Coordinates of C-alpha atoms in Angstrom, one line a residue:
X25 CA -37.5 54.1 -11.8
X26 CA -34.6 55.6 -13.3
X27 CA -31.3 53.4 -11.7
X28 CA -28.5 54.9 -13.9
X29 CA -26.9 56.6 -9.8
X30 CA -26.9 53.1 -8.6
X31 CA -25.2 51.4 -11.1
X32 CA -22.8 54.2 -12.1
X33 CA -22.0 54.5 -8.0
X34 CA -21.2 51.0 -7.9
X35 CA -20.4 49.5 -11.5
X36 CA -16.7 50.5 -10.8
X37 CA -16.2 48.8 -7.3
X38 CA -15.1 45.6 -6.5
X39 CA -18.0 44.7 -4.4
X40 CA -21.5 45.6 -4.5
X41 CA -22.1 45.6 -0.9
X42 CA -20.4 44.3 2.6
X43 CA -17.9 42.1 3.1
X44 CA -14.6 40.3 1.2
X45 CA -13.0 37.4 -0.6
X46 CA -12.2 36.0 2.8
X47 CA -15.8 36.0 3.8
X48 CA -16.7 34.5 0.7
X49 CA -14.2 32.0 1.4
X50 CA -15.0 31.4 5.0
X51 CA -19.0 31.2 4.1
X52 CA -17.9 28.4 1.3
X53 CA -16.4 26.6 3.6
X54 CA -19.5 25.4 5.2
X55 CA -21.0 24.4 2.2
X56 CA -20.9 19.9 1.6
X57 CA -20.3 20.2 -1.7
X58 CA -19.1 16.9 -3.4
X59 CA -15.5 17.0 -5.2
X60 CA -15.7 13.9 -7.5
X61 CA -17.3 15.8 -10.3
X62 CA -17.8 19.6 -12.1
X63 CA -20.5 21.1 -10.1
X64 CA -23.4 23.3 -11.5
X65 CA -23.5 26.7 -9.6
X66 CA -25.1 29.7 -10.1
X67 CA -24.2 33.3 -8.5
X68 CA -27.5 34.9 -8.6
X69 CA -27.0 38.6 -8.3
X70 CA -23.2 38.6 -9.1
X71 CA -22.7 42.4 -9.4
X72 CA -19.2 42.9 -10.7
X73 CA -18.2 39.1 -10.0
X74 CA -16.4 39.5 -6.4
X75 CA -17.9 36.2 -5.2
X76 CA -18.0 34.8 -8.6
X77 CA -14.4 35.5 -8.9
X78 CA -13.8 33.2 -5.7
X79 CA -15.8 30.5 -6.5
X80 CA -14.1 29.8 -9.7
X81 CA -10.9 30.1 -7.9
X82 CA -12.1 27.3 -5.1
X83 CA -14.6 25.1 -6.8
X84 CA -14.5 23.2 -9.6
X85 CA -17.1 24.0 -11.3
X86 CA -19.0 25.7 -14.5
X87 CA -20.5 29.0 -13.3
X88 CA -23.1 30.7 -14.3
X89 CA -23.0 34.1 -12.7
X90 CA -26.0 36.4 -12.9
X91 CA -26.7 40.2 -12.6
X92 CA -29.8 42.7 -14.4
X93 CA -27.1 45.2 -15.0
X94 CA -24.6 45.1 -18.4
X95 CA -22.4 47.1 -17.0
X96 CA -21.6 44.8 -13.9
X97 CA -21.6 41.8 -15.5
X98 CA -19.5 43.7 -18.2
X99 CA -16.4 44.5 -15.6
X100 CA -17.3 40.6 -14.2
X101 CA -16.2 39.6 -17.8
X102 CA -13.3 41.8 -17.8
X103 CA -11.8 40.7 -14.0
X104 CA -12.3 36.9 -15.2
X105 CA -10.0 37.7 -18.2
X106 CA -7.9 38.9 -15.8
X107 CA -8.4 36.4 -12.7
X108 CA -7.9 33.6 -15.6
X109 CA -11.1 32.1 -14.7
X110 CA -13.0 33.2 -18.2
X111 CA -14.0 29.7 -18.9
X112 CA -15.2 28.3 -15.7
X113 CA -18.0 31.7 -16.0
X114 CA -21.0 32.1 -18.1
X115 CA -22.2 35.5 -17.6
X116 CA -25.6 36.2 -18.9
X117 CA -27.9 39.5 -17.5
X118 CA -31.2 38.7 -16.4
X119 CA -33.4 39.1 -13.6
X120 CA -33.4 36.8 -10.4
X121 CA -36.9 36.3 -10.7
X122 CA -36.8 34.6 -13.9
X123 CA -34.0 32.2 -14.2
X124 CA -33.5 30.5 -17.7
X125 CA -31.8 27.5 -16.3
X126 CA -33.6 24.1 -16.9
X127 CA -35.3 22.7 -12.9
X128 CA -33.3 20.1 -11.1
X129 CA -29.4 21.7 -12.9
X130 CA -27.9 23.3 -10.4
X131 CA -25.6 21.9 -7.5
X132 CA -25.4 25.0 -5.6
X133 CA -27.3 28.6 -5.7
X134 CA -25.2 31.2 -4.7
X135 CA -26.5 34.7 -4.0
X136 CA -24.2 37.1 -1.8
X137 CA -26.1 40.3 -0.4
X138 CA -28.4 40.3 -3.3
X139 CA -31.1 37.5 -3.1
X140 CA -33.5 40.2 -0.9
X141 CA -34.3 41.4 -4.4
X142 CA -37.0 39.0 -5.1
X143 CA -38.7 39.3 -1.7
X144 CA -39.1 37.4 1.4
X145 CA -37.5 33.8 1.9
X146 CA -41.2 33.2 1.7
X147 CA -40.8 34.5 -2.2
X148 CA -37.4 33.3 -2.7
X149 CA -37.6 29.9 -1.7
X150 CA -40.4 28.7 -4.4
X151 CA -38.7 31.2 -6.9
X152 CA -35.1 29.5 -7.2
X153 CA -35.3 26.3 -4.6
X154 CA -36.8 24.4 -8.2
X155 CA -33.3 25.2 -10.1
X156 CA -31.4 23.4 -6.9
X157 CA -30.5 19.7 -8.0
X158 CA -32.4 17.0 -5.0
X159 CA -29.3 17.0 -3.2
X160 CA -28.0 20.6 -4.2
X161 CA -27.1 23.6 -1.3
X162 CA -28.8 27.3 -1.7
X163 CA -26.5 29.9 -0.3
X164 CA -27.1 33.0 0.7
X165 CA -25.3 35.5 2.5
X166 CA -27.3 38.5 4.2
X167 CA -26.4 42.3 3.8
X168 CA -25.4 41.9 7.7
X169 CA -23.3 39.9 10.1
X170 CA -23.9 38.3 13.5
X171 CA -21.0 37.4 16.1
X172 CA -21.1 33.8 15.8
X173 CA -21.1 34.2 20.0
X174 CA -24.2 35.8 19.7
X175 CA -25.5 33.2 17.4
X176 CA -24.6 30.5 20.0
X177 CA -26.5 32.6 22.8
X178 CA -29.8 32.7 21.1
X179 CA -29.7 29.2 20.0
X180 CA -27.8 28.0 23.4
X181 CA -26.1 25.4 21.0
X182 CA -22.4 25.1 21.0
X183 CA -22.7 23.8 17.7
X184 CA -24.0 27.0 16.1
X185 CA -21.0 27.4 13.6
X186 CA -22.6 28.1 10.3
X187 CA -23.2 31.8 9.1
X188 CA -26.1 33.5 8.6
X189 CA -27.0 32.2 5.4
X190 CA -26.8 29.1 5.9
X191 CA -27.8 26.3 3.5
X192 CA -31.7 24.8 2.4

């Protein structure tokens, strides 16, 4: 499959699908993350680095953010020279499916609209959940949103206050 239109429609955007920095923030919000040490995190899927770009603003943390495509982890490299956030990313381009991090060395996955690329949860999970440190957070973020109101209705819980993604 030839995917030169896909990457040249969206290598120059900010962001590879829905959303903003705000929701990014918001959706990091929820995470329990501890703040004693430099966390582990990986951006799986990072496009051209619009979450990656937040996290190294809010955490602190080594990244290593992730995308198949040069040419969007090519702009991420340029917008962290810019954001002055170069050293807090690795950026390496490799598939999702085959992660070259060591098992049990990340604190938190993070994968924003792009972690449906490897399949179900019932392929993700076993695919990435081995990278996630014992007491480490997988985050994802789906491609759509759901009023938190409606979220509370289905689950008749007033305590239904976490996004979509929410955390594994």
């Amino acid at each position: 499959m030839n995917l030169d239109l896909l990457i040249d429609l969206h290598a120059p955007n900010h962001r590879q699908g829905p959303g903003s920095d705000q929701d990014t923030f918001r959706a990091l919000s929820f995470t329990d993350l501890p703040a004693d040490r430099t966390l582990e995190v990986a951006d799986l899927g990072c496009g051209t680095g619009a979450s990656t770009l937040v996290l190294a603003r809010a955490l602190n943390a080594n990244i290593k953010a992730a995308d198949l495509f040069a040419e969007f982890t090519d702009r991420l490299a340029h917008r962290a020279v810019e954001a002055q956030v170069k050293d807090k990313i690795d950026i390496a381009n490799h598939s999702m499916d085959d992660l070259p991090y060591e098992h049990e060395s990340l604190d938190m996955i993070w994968s924003e609209g792009a972690i449906y690329n490897i399949g179900s949860e019932r392929g993700i999970l076993p695919t990435i959940v081995p990278y996630r440190k014992h007491v480490g957070q997988l985050n994802r973020v789906p491609n759509i949103s759901v009023p938190l109101g409606l979220i509370r209705k289905l689950t008749n819980s007033r305590k239904a206050s976490r996004p979509t993604g929410g955390c594994v």
